[in-house]
Amino acid sequence: MYSAVIEELIEKFERLPGIGHKSAERIAFYILERMSAEEAEHMAGSIIKAKKSIRLCECCQNLTDQSPCPVCSSPKRDKKLICVVESPEDVSAIENTHEYNGLYHVLHGALSPMDGIGPDDIKINELLLRLADNEVEEVILATNPTVNGTATAVYISKLLAPFDVKVTRIAHGIPIGSDIEYADKITIVKALESRQLM
Ligand SMILES: [Zn+2]
């Protein structure tokens, strides 16, 4: 229907999460008709710059342009506490509450045997390494209350049993089957406050 170049652009946007064919078309035509060449170049440049400079924090595995990341290297954070989450979006949802002052550990996924995702495919070993040689007193398992997130929390709690740390699970203020990322601030704060020993 369109020229091959336009089709290719639409196809690229269609690969993004939450973007269907119609939205992809709308974005492509917005760029072609409404954006100046300079604006479009800036946008493409931002993607390239972010892809080149963003990597994983050597400590918490969150996305960062400096490693250790600002949270891990901040003297103001409570290093006795590690909150384990599935994704960088979860970190930002919890940070937005301004109520949690510990460190994080980003797994980059959850165990999912159906999709072939096992312990070595997410950042579990990196978490164990962090516990080996420091002052951590409590690990809060804040994976999503989905089937996979819960299975991941149970799996990790078993691995942590030999360590001298308290292992807690966030309370079910977060609706079952949902994503922490989309929970409101009060729900996140309550879920963290009423965490329970695993
Ligand atoms: Zn970090």
Tab-separated table of C-alpha atoms and ligand atoms in Angstrom:
chain	number	residue	atom	x	y	z
A	1	MET	CA	0.000	0.000	0.000
A	2	TYR	CA	2.776	2.457	0.921
A	3	SER	CA	6.308	2.736	-0.407
A	4	ALA	CA	8.740	0.119	0.872
A	5	VAL	CA	10.543	2.701	3.032
A	6	ILE	CA	7.332	3.717	4.799
A	7	GLU	CA	6.277	0.077	5.208
A	8	GLU	CA	9.618	-0.660	6.822
A	9	LEU	CA	9.220	2.218	9.274
A	10	ILE	CA	5.707	1.087	10.228
A	11	GLU	CA	6.959	-2.456	10.688
A	12	LYS	CA	9.714	-1.268	13.056
A	13	PHE	CA	7.263	0.600	15.287
A	14	GLU	CA	4.895	-2.351	15.267
A	15	ARG	CA	7.570	-4.372	17.055
A	16	LEU	CA	7.418	-2.076	20.094
A	17	PRO	CA	5.398	-3.271	23.102
A	18	GLY	CA	1.809	-2.061	23.165
A	19	ILE	CA	1.954	-0.667	19.637
A	20	GLY	CA	-0.452	-2.254	17.138
A	21	HIS	CA	-0.496	-1.716	13.375
A	22	LYS	CA	-2.755	1.378	13.538
A	23	SER	CA	-0.612	3.122	16.165
A	24	ALA	CA	2.545	2.214	14.255
A	25	GLU	CA	1.083	3.875	11.165
A	26	ARG	CA	0.113	6.945	13.156
A	27	ILE	CA	3.629	7.319	14.620
A	28	ALA	CA	5.294	6.788	11.239
A	29	PHE	CA	3.129	9.436	9.561
A	30	TYR	CA	3.572	11.827	12.461
A	31	ILE	CA	7.333	11.608	11.979
A	32	LEU	CA	7.104	11.949	8.195
A	33	GLU	CA	4.577	14.773	8.053
A	34	ARG	CA	4.905	16.751	11.261
A	35	MET	CA	8.511	16.416	12.393
A	36	SER	CA	11.354	18.446	10.950
A	37	ALA	CA	14.358	16.512	9.684
A	38	GLU	CA	16.293	17.911	12.640
A	39	GLU	CA	13.750	16.679	15.225
A	40	ALA	CA	13.704	13.241	13.638
A	41	GLU	CA	17.492	13.117	13.760
A	42	HIS	CA	17.474	14.061	17.453
A	43	MET	CA	15.020	11.296	18.182
A	44	ALA	CA	17.070	8.695	16.328
A	45	GLY	CA	20.188	10.078	18.029
A	46	SER	CA	18.615	9.662	21.500
A	47	ILE	CA	17.902	5.993	20.810
A	48	ILE	CA	21.450	5.373	19.610
A	49	LYS	CA	22.986	7.316	22.518
A	50	ALA	CA	20.902	5.448	25.106
A	51	LYS	CA	21.654	2.059	23.540
A	52	LYS	CA	25.383	2.841	23.549
A	53	SER	CA	25.693	4.285	27.049
A	54	ILE	CA	23.163	2.318	29.092
A	55	ARG	CA	24.324	-0.955	30.618
A	56	LEU	CA	23.603	-3.017	33.707
A	57	CYS	CA	24.820	-1.869	37.120
A	58	GLU	CA	27.499	-4.355	38.207
A	59	CYS	CA	25.837	-4.504	41.612
A	60	CYS	CA	22.019	-4.317	41.345
A	61	GLN	CA	21.735	-5.109	37.585
A	62	ASN	CA	19.490	-2.095	36.978
A	63	LEU	CA	19.909	-0.112	33.760
A	64	THR	CA	22.391	2.722	34.238
A	65	ASP	CA	24.963	4.884	32.472
A	66	GLN	CA	27.346	4.652	35.433
A	67	SER	CA	28.248	1.506	37.329
A	68	PRO	CA	27.722	1.182	40.261
A	69	CYS	CA	24.478	3.089	39.679
A	70	PRO	CA	23.473	6.184	41.718
A	71	VAL	CA	21.329	4.079	44.087
A	72	CYS	CA	24.083	1.512	44.803
A	73	SER	CA	26.726	4.199	45.284
A	74	SER	CA	24.607	6.539	47.421
A	75	PRO	CA	25.826	6.754	51.040
A	76	LYS	CA	22.261	7.620	52.045
A	77	ARG	CA	20.780	4.236	51.116
A	78	ASP	CA	20.346	1.483	53.675
A	79	LYS	CA	22.727	-1.248	52.545
A	80	LYS	CA	21.222	-3.790	54.933
A	81	LEU	CA	18.117	-4.066	52.761
A	82	ILE	CA	17.797	-5.477	49.225
A	83	CYS	CA	14.477	-5.389	47.394
A	84	VAL	CA	14.366	-7.970	44.581
A	85	VAL	CA	12.204	-7.011	41.590
A	86	GLU	CA	11.597	-8.332	38.096
A	87	SER	CA	12.229	-5.205	36.023
A	88	PRO	CA	13.753	-1.700	35.977
A	89	GLU	CA	10.180	-0.344	35.726
A	90	ASP	CA	9.454	-1.910	39.136
A	91	VAL	CA	12.433	-0.029	40.624
A	92	SER	CA	11.097	3.230	39.306
A	93	ALA	CA	7.567	2.476	40.597
A	94	ILE	CA	8.964	1.812	44.095
A	95	GLU	CA	11.313	4.834	43.932
A	96	ASN	CA	8.344	7.042	43.065
A	97	THR	CA	6.770	6.228	46.441
A	98	HIS	CA	9.788	7.885	48.190
A	99	GLU	CA	9.180	5.465	51.072
A	100	TYR	CA	11.850	2.834	50.441
A	101	ASN	CA	15.468	3.591	51.240
A	102	GLY	CA	17.228	0.273	50.731
A	103	LEU	CA	18.974	-1.169	47.683
A	104	TYR	CA	17.492	-3.144	44.786
A	105	HIS	CA	18.237	-6.215	42.744
A	106	VAL	CA	16.743	-6.452	39.253
A	107	LEU	CA	16.220	-10.009	37.998
A	108	HIS	CA	15.268	-9.016	34.443
A	109	GLY	CA	12.392	-11.462	34.317
A	110	ALA	CA	10.844	-14.270	36.307
A	111	LEU	CA	11.190	-18.041	36.130
A	112	SER	CA	8.874	-19.381	33.462
A	113	PRO	CA	9.306	-23.071	32.587
A	114	MET	CA	6.627	-22.745	29.877
A	115	ASP	CA	8.771	-20.183	28.054
A	116	GLY	CA	12.022	-21.993	28.788
A	117	ILE	CA	13.210	-19.333	31.263
A	118	GLY	CA	15.225	-20.996	34.020
A	119	PRO	CA	17.367	-19.727	36.931
A	120	ASP	CA	20.378	-19.077	34.687
A	121	ASP	CA	18.334	-16.831	32.387
A	122	ILE	CA	17.627	-14.235	35.074
A	123	LYS	CA	19.987	-12.484	37.512
A	124	ILE	CA	19.714	-14.894	40.438
A	125	ASN	CA	23.393	-15.845	40.671
A	126	GLU	CA	24.283	-12.152	40.785
A	127	LEU	CA	22.014	-11.809	43.828
A	128	LEU	CA	23.702	-14.700	45.611
A	129	LEU	CA	27.110	-13.126	44.959
A	130	ARG	CA	25.938	-9.917	46.612
A	131	LEU	CA	24.952	-11.803	49.743
A	132	ALA	CA	28.225	-13.641	50.030
A	133	ASP	CA	30.342	-10.732	51.171
A	134	ASN	CA	28.363	-7.921	52.669
A	135	GLU	CA	26.211	-6.468	55.329
A	136	VAL	CA	22.777	-7.415	53.963
A	137	GLU	CA	20.309	-8.244	56.722
A	138	GLU	CA	17.044	-8.557	54.816
A	139	VAL	CA	16.021	-9.514	51.289
A	140	ILE	CA	12.524	-8.404	50.296
A	141	LEU	CA	11.130	-10.496	47.455
A	142	ALA	CA	9.020	-8.043	45.469
A	143	THR	CA	8.482	-10.069	42.319
A	144	ASN	CA	5.005	-9.704	40.836
A	145	PRO	CA	2.158	-11.658	42.473
A	146	THR	CA	1.668	-13.683	39.293
A	147	VAL	CA	2.199	-17.447	38.972
A	148	ASN	CA	5.736	-16.919	37.618
A	149	GLY	CA	6.597	-14.118	40.047
A	150	THR	CA	5.437	-16.158	43.028
A	151	ALA	CA	7.315	-19.265	41.852
A	152	THR	CA	10.431	-17.114	41.469
A	153	ALA	CA	10.067	-15.752	45.016
A	154	VAL	CA	9.682	-19.277	46.428
A	155	TYR	CA	12.695	-20.511	44.435
A	156	ILE	CA	14.899	-17.638	45.619
A	157	SER	CA	13.766	-17.987	49.239
A	158	LYS	CA	14.954	-21.616	49.179
A	159	LEU	CA	18.336	-20.577	47.760
A	160	LEU	CA	18.695	-17.937	50.462
A	161	ALA	CA	17.951	-20.315	53.325
A	162	PRO	CA	21.652	-21.089	54.018
A	163	PHE	CA	22.484	-17.370	54.234
A	164	ASP	CA	22.186	-15.442	57.445
A	165	VAL	CA	19.502	-13.068	56.104
A	166	LYS	CA	15.847	-12.475	56.801
A	167	VAL	CA	13.785	-13.217	53.674
A	168	THR	CA	10.444	-11.463	53.332
A	169	ARG	CA	7.749	-11.337	50.679
A	170	ILE	CA	5.695	-8.241	49.910
A	171	ALA	CA	2.128	-8.485	51.185
A	172	HIS	CA	-0.786	-9.001	48.856
A	173	GLY	CA	-1.786	-5.365	48.663
A	174	ILE	CA	-0.683	-5.796	45.052
A	175	PRO	CA	-3.603	-7.475	43.247
A	176	ILE	CA	-2.939	-11.128	42.385
A	177	GLY	CA	-1.951	-11.572	38.753
A	178	SER	CA	-0.952	-7.936	38.288
A	179	ASP	CA	2.204	-5.936	37.752
A	180	ILE	CA	3.929	-3.861	40.444
A	181	GLU	CA	4.771	-1.380	37.734
A	182	TYR	CA	1.079	-0.471	37.418
A	183	ALA	CA	0.207	-0.410	41.115
A	184	ASP	CA	-0.528	2.928	42.760
A	185	LYS	CA	1.875	4.428	45.302
A	186	ILE	CA	-0.201	3.680	48.410
A	187	THR	CA	-0.597	0.029	47.369
A	188	ILE	CA	3.151	-0.324	46.870
A	189	VAL	CA	3.953	1.333	50.213
A	190	LYS	CA	1.416	-0.873	52.057
A	191	ALA	CA	2.697	-4.018	50.342
A	192	LEU	CA	6.262	-3.197	51.388
A	193	GLU	CA	5.260	-2.268	54.951
A	194	SER	CA	3.283	-5.444	55.565
A	195	ARG	CA	5.847	-7.789	54.035
A	196	GLN	CA	5.964	-11.218	55.656
A	197	LEU	CA	8.712	-13.655	56.560
A	198	MET	CA	9.076	-16.414	53.968
B	1	ZN	ZN	23.016	-0.493	41.133
